[in-house]
Amino acid sequence: AGINAVGTMESYSGRGPSPWLNYIKPEIGAPSSSVSAVAGTGDGESAFGGTSGATPMVAGSAALIKEALKGTVNAKHPDTPYIIKSLLVNSADTDIRIEPLEFFNGELAPITSIGGGEVRVNQAVKSPITLWEEGLAGMRMATLSYGQQDVTGVTELTKVISVNNWTNETLTYDLSTTYRYAGDDNGAVTLEVFPKELVVPPMGPGKAPEANFLVKMIIDGEKLDEWTMNSGSL
């Protein structure tokens, strides 16, 4: 019998971060080992996988979102790539494992492997908000990246996250942080958010109001694991 690989990573999947800006890559994952329809055969099926499978899955997901938002309360979303990307990345499923539960221990896959998680079109369509940080040259980034930092003492890094409300109702969110792995809660890296409660006003005529919150990363270099590489010579 085969092993159920749903919700797990393929061993050949690409890993981040990006080598140029040290941004989180990939930003989202998608099924890559699947049985797919064969074009021109009617009901023919064939195994299809790899990046050649995952990439069109995400492209198709974006097309489905564009179509699904027509005529709905979320039809006010501007038809721009960063809006759709935010919907996809920030509604993805993060419960993705390195290996199948019945075969190995089912450890959670790292963010450097899955980004925001595995794509979920149904959740993206229902999302009442989009959010991002302002990246280089004003680019709106759907993921939160602090890049590579050379730290010896205590360093604080702060990012501003913008939230747009695409509904006609005021939305209120309680903000907090969690660690993906329990062992990371050791004081080496601490995350704080401000404010703890975010109120996003309802959409006005032709415009989605924007509310901001801060995410502060505090790094204590003395408590980090030993690491020999730096951002230059090594």
mmCIF file of C-alpha atoms in Angstrom:
data_model
loop_
_atom_site.group_PDB
_atom_site.id
_atom_site.type_symbol
_atom_site.label_atom_id
_atom_site.label_comp_id
_atom_site.label_asym_id
_atom_site.label_seq_id
_atom_site.Cartn_x
_atom_site.Cartn_y
_atom_site.Cartn_z
ATOM 1 C CA ALA A 1 0.000 0.000 0.000
ATOM 2 C CA GLY A 2 1.154 3.528 -0.686
ATOM 3 C CA ILE A 3 1.934 6.175 1.915
ATOM 4 C CA ASN A 4 -0.486 9.084 2.222
ATOM 5 C CA ALA A 5 1.589 12.181 1.392
ATOM 6 C CA VAL A 6 -1.224 14.728 1.833
ATOM 7 C CA GLY A 7 -0.034 17.677 3.915
ATOM 8 C CA THR A 8 3.651 16.803 3.645
ATOM 9 C CA MET A 9 6.691 18.124 1.808
ATOM 10 C CA GLU A 10 8.347 16.520 -1.181
ATOM 11 C CA SER A 11 12.045 15.860 -0.609
ATOM 12 C CA TYR A 12 12.961 17.727 -3.805
ATOM 13 C CA SER A 13 11.073 20.924 -2.872
ATOM 14 C CA GLY A 14 13.065 24.149 -3.109
ATOM 15 C CA ARG A 15 14.230 25.882 0.060
ATOM 16 C CA GLY A 16 14.736 29.538 0.945
ATOM 17 C CA PRO A 17 15.617 32.207 1.736
ATOM 18 C CA SER A 18 16.289 33.997 -1.536
ATOM 19 C CA PRO A 19 20.048 34.458 -2.121
ATOM 20 C CA TRP A 20 19.761 38.103 -3.204
ATOM 21 C CA LEU A 21 17.721 39.907 -0.549
ATOM 22 C CA ASN A 22 17.367 37.094 2.001
ATOM 23 C CA TYR A 23 13.594 37.362 1.749
ATOM 24 C CA ILE A 24 11.422 34.392 2.635
ATOM 25 C CA LYS A 25 11.220 32.018 -0.319
ATOM 26 C CA PRO A 26 9.131 30.177 -1.251
ATOM 27 C CA GLU A 27 6.251 32.404 -0.189
ATOM 28 C CA ILE A 28 3.652 29.696 -0.718
ATOM 29 C CA GLY A 29 3.509 25.988 -1.503
ATOM 30 C CA ALA A 30 1.195 23.874 -3.639
ATOM 31 C CA PRO A 31 0.560 20.199 -4.417
ATOM 32 C CA SER A 32 3.250 18.859 -6.728
ATOM 33 C CA SER A 33 2.715 15.094 -6.748
ATOM 34 C CA SER A 34 -0.736 14.397 -8.072
ATOM 35 C CA VAL A 35 -2.844 12.726 -10.715
ATOM 36 C CA SER A 36 -3.702 15.329 -13.351
ATOM 37 C CA ALA A 37 -5.884 15.539 -16.427
ATOM 38 C CA VAL A 38 -4.075 15.089 -19.738
ATOM 39 C CA ALA A 39 -4.882 17.863 -22.203
ATOM 40 C CA GLY A 40 -6.764 16.731 -25.294
ATOM 41 C CA THR A 41 -7.676 13.263 -23.991
ATOM 42 C CA GLY A 42 -11.121 13.966 -22.567
ATOM 43 C CA ASP A 43 -10.886 11.983 -19.333
ATOM 44 C CA GLY A 44 -7.258 10.823 -19.484
ATOM 45 C CA GLU A 45 -5.132 10.984 -16.328
ATOM 46 C CA SER A 46 -1.421 10.882 -15.667
ATOM 47 C CA ALA A 47 1.005 11.369 -12.778
ATOM 48 C CA PHE A 48 2.350 14.912 -12.794
ATOM 49 C CA GLY A 49 4.643 16.583 -10.301
ATOM 50 C CA GLY A 50 7.603 18.716 -9.369
ATOM 51 C CA THR A 51 7.834 22.471 -9.668
ATOM 52 C CA SER A 52 6.209 22.043 -13.060
ATOM 53 C CA GLY A 53 3.136 20.894 -11.169
ATOM 54 C CA ALA A 54 3.173 23.235 -8.157
ATOM 55 C CA THR A 55 3.710 26.442 -10.126
ATOM 56 C CA PRO A 56 0.640 26.098 -12.380
ATOM 57 C CA MET A 57 -1.366 25.089 -9.297
ATOM 58 C CA VAL A 58 -0.676 28.544 -7.817
ATOM 59 C CA ALA A 59 -1.277 30.299 -11.134
ATOM 60 C CA GLY A 60 -4.592 28.484 -11.465
ATOM 61 C CA SER A 61 -5.464 29.404 -7.887
ATOM 62 C CA ALA A 62 -4.927 33.084 -8.691
ATOM 63 C CA ALA A 63 -7.217 32.762 -11.713
ATOM 64 C CA LEU A 64 -9.908 31.102 -9.597
ATOM 65 C CA ILE A 65 -9.740 33.927 -7.055
ATOM 66 C CA LYS A 66 -10.074 36.590 -9.739
ATOM 67 C CA GLU A 67 -13.186 34.842 -11.044
ATOM 68 C CA ALA A 68 -14.703 34.014 -7.645
ATOM 69 C CA LEU A 69 -14.472 37.591 -6.342
ATOM 70 C CA LYS A 70 -16.688 38.913 -9.121
ATOM 71 C CA GLY A 71 -20.120 39.845 -7.852
ATOM 72 C CA THR A 72 -19.283 39.217 -4.185
ATOM 73 C CA VAL A 73 -18.737 41.609 -1.285
ATOM 74 C CA ASN A 74 -15.021 41.213 -1.964
ATOM 75 C CA ALA A 75 -15.418 42.310 -5.583
ATOM 76 C CA LYS A 76 -14.073 45.686 -4.422
ATOM 77 C CA HIS A 77 -10.580 44.180 -4.292
ATOM 78 C CA PRO A 78 -8.484 45.955 -6.935
ATOM 79 C CA ASP A 79 -7.429 43.555 -9.667
ATOM 80 C CA THR A 80 -3.726 43.782 -8.864
ATOM 81 C CA PRO A 81 -1.143 41.012 -8.342
ATOM 82 C CA TYR A 82 -0.148 42.032 -4.801
ATOM 83 C CA ILE A 83 -3.777 41.888 -3.625
ATOM 84 C CA ILE A 84 -4.251 38.360 -4.946
ATOM 85 C CA LYS A 85 -0.839 37.332 -3.653
ATOM 86 C CA SER A 86 -1.695 38.597 -0.173
ATOM 87 C CA LEU A 87 -4.985 36.683 -0.230
ATOM 88 C CA LEU A 88 -3.198 33.483 -1.256
ATOM 89 C CA VAL A 89 -0.174 33.672 1.043
ATOM 90 C CA ASN A 90 -1.976 34.803 4.189
ATOM 91 C CA SER A 91 -4.800 32.254 3.962
ATOM 92 C CA ALA A 92 -2.626 29.196 3.266
ATOM 93 C CA ASP A 93 -2.508 26.089 5.455
ATOM 94 C CA THR A 94 0.510 26.087 7.793
ATOM 95 C CA ASP A 95 -0.060 22.550 9.138
ATOM 96 C CA ILE A 96 2.372 21.005 6.661
ATOM 97 C CA ARG A 97 4.812 18.283 7.724
ATOM 98 C CA ILE A 98 8.277 17.285 6.591
ATOM 99 C CA GLU A 99 7.292 13.628 6.241
ATOM 100 C CA PRO A 100 4.093 11.537 6.398
ATOM 101 C CA LEU A 101 2.859 10.890 9.942
ATOM 102 C CA GLU A 102 2.544 7.134 9.453
ATOM 103 C CA PHE A 103 6.095 6.789 8.143
ATOM 104 C CA PHE A 104 8.177 9.257 10.148
ATOM 105 C CA ASN A 105 7.565 11.573 13.091
ATOM 106 C CA GLY A 106 5.583 14.166 11.137
ATOM 107 C CA GLU A 107 7.615 17.192 12.276
ATOM 108 C CA LEU A 108 6.273 20.559 11.103
ATOM 109 C CA ALA A 109 7.985 21.827 7.965
ATOM 110 C CA PRO A 110 10.031 25.040 8.430
ATOM 111 C CA ILE A 111 8.891 28.379 7.029
ATOM 112 C CA THR A 112 11.951 28.294 4.746
ATOM 113 C CA SER A 113 10.253 25.364 3.011
ATOM 114 C CA ILE A 114 6.599 26.405 2.885
ATOM 115 C CA GLY A 115 6.438 30.193 3.321
ATOM 116 C CA GLY A 116 2.854 31.044 4.226
ATOM 117 C CA GLY A 117 1.803 27.415 3.803
ATOM 118 C CA GLU A 118 0.025 25.298 1.207
ATOM 119 C CA VAL A 119 -2.405 27.181 -1.037
ATOM 120 C CA ARG A 120 -6.121 27.127 -0.077
ATOM 121 C CA VAL A 121 -8.322 28.888 -2.623
ATOM 122 C CA ASN A 122 -11.506 28.518 -0.562
ATOM 123 C CA GLN A 123 -9.944 30.334 2.395
ATOM 124 C CA ALA A 124 -8.414 33.036 0.201
ATOM 125 C CA VAL A 125 -11.763 33.908 -1.365
ATOM 126 C CA LYS A 126 -13.373 34.309 2.072
ATOM 127 C CA SER A 127 -10.667 36.581 3.487
ATOM 128 C CA PRO A 128 -12.052 40.045 4.346
ATOM 129 C CA ILE A 129 -8.587 41.629 4.542
ATOM 130 C CA THR A 130 -5.265 41.884 2.778
ATOM 131 C CA LEU A 131 -2.002 42.669 4.554
ATOM 132 C CA TRP A 132 1.624 43.296 3.682
ATOM 133 C CA GLU A 133 4.809 45.070 4.600
ATOM 134 C CA GLU A 134 6.413 47.714 2.421
ATOM 135 C CA GLY A 135 9.555 46.229 0.880
ATOM 136 C CA LEU A 136 12.288 47.698 -1.276
ATOM 137 C CA ALA A 137 11.202 50.330 -3.816
ATOM 138 C CA GLY A 138 7.736 50.393 -2.262
ATOM 139 C CA MET A 139 6.969 46.781 -3.178
ATOM 140 C CA ARG A 140 4.170 45.297 -1.098
ATOM 141 C CA MET A 141 5.416 42.021 0.359
ATOM 142 C CA ALA A 142 2.928 39.324 1.397
ATOM 143 C CA THR A 143 5.503 37.801 3.772
ATOM 144 C CA LEU A 144 7.384 39.305 6.704
ATOM 145 C CA SER A 145 11.158 39.079 6.221
ATOM 146 C CA TYR A 146 13.905 40.622 8.330
ATOM 147 C CA GLY A 147 16.742 39.406 6.136
ATOM 148 C CA GLN A 148 20.047 38.055 7.425
ATOM 149 C CA GLN A 149 21.381 39.844 10.498
ATOM 150 C CA ASP A 150 24.874 39.644 11.999
ATOM 151 C CA VAL A 151 24.177 39.910 15.735
ATOM 152 C CA THR A 152 26.486 39.777 18.743
ATOM 153 C CA GLY A 153 24.697 41.802 21.418
ATOM 154 C CA VAL A 154 20.996 42.716 21.560
ATOM 155 C CA THR A 155 19.453 43.971 18.297
ATOM 156 C CA GLU A 156 15.911 45.233 17.761
ATOM 157 C CA LEU A 157 14.264 45.232 14.323
ATOM 158 C CA THR A 158 10.797 46.651 13.661
ATOM 159 C CA LYS A 159 8.502 46.156 10.662
ATOM 160 C CA VAL A 160 5.216 47.895 9.858
ATOM 161 C CA ILE A 161 2.356 45.720 8.603
ATOM 162 C CA SER A 162 -0.533 47.367 6.755
ATOM 163 C CA VAL A 163 -4.026 45.860 6.816
ATOM 164 C CA ASN A 164 -6.830 46.722 4.391
ATOM 165 C CA ASN A 165 -10.477 45.967 5.162
ATOM 166 C CA TRP A 166 -12.548 45.162 2.064
ATOM 167 C CA THR A 167 -15.877 44.807 3.845
ATOM 168 C CA ASN A 168 -18.576 47.232 4.972
ATOM 169 C CA GLU A 169 -18.092 46.371 8.648
ATOM 170 C CA THR A 170 -15.507 47.389 11.247
ATOM 171 C CA LEU A 171 -13.129 44.491 11.915
ATOM 172 C CA THR A 172 -11.317 44.005 15.224
ATOM 173 C CA TYR A 173 -8.390 41.624 15.692
ATOM 174 C CA ASP A 174 -6.517 40.502 18.799
ATOM 175 C CA LEU A 175 -2.821 40.327 17.897
ATOM 176 C CA SER A 176 -0.281 37.968 19.411
ATOM 177 C CA THR A 177 2.763 35.906 18.433
ATOM 178 C CA THR A 178 3.573 32.205 18.644
ATOM 179 C CA TYR A 179 6.625 30.050 17.910
ATOM 180 C CA ARG A 180 6.435 27.360 15.245
ATOM 181 C CA TYR A 181 8.753 25.130 17.278
ATOM 182 C CA ALA A 182 8.512 24.989 21.064
ATOM 183 C CA GLY A 183 12.297 24.917 21.438
ATOM 184 C CA ASP A 184 12.576 28.379 19.857
ATOM 185 C CA ASP A 185 10.958 29.984 22.907
ATOM 186 C CA ASN A 186 14.325 30.282 24.629
ATOM 187 C CA GLY A 187 14.841 34.043 24.788
ATOM 188 C CA ALA A 188 17.240 34.187 21.831
ATOM 189 C CA VAL A 189 14.610 35.720 19.556
ATOM 190 C CA THR A 190 11.509 37.441 20.911
ATOM 191 C CA LEU A 191 8.625 38.808 18.857
ATOM 192 C CA GLU A 192 6.304 41.568 20.038
ATOM 193 C CA VAL A 193 3.295 43.173 18.331
ATOM 194 C CA PHE A 194 1.779 46.625 18.907
ATOM 195 C CA PRO A 195 -1.040 47.339 19.431
ATOM 196 C CA LYS A 196 -2.476 44.181 20.945
ATOM 197 C CA GLU A 197 -5.878 45.033 19.468
ATOM 198 C CA LEU A 198 -6.207 46.291 15.910
ATOM 199 C CA VAL A 199 -9.382 48.016 14.715
ATOM 200 C CA VAL A 200 -9.762 48.328 10.929
ATOM 201 C CA PRO A 201 -12.562 50.689 9.809
ATOM 202 C CA PRO A 202 -15.085 49.584 7.167
ATOM 203 C CA MET A 203 -14.519 50.316 3.512
ATOM 204 C CA GLY A 204 -15.499 53.753 2.262
ATOM 205 C CA PRO A 205 -16.544 54.791 -1.254
ATOM 206 C CA GLY A 206 -14.050 53.096 -3.579
ATOM 207 C CA LYS A 207 -11.325 52.760 -0.975
ATOM 208 C CA ALA A 208 -10.325 50.198 1.637
ATOM 209 C CA PRO A 209 -9.179 51.848 4.903
ATOM 210 C CA GLU A 210 -5.719 50.968 6.118
ATOM 211 C CA ALA A 211 -4.650 50.208 9.676
ATOM 212 C CA ASN A 212 -1.099 49.454 10.747
ATOM 213 C CA PHE A 213 0.568 47.390 13.441
ATOM 214 C CA LEU A 214 4.215 46.880 14.363
ATOM 215 C CA VAL A 215 6.122 43.625 14.679
ATOM 216 C CA LYS A 216 9.327 43.977 16.707
ATOM 217 C CA MET A 217 11.995 41.274 16.651
ATOM 218 C CA ILE A 218 14.449 41.354 19.561
ATOM 219 C CA ILE A 219 17.562 39.211 19.003
ATOM 220 C CA ASP A 220 19.954 38.367 21.836
ATOM 221 C CA GLY A 221 23.155 37.249 20.131
ATOM 222 C CA GLU A 222 24.546 35.671 23.305
ATOM 223 C CA LYS A 223 21.649 33.182 23.404
ATOM 224 C CA LEU A 224 21.738 32.156 19.747
ATOM 225 C CA ASP A 225 23.075 28.755 18.688
ATOM 226 C CA GLU A 226 26.644 28.701 17.377
ATOM 227 C CA TRP A 227 26.750 29.896 13.765
ATOM 228 C CA THR A 228 29.933 30.374 11.738
ATOM 229 C CA MET A 229 28.606 32.082 8.618
ATOM 230 C CA ASN A 230 28.166 35.846 8.224
ATOM 231 C CA SER A 231 26.708 38.033 5.499
ATOM 232 C CA GLY A 232 30.070 38.549 3.779
ATOM 233 C CA SER A 233 33.359 36.610 3.884
ATOM 234 C CA LEU A 234 31.843 33.310 5.078
#
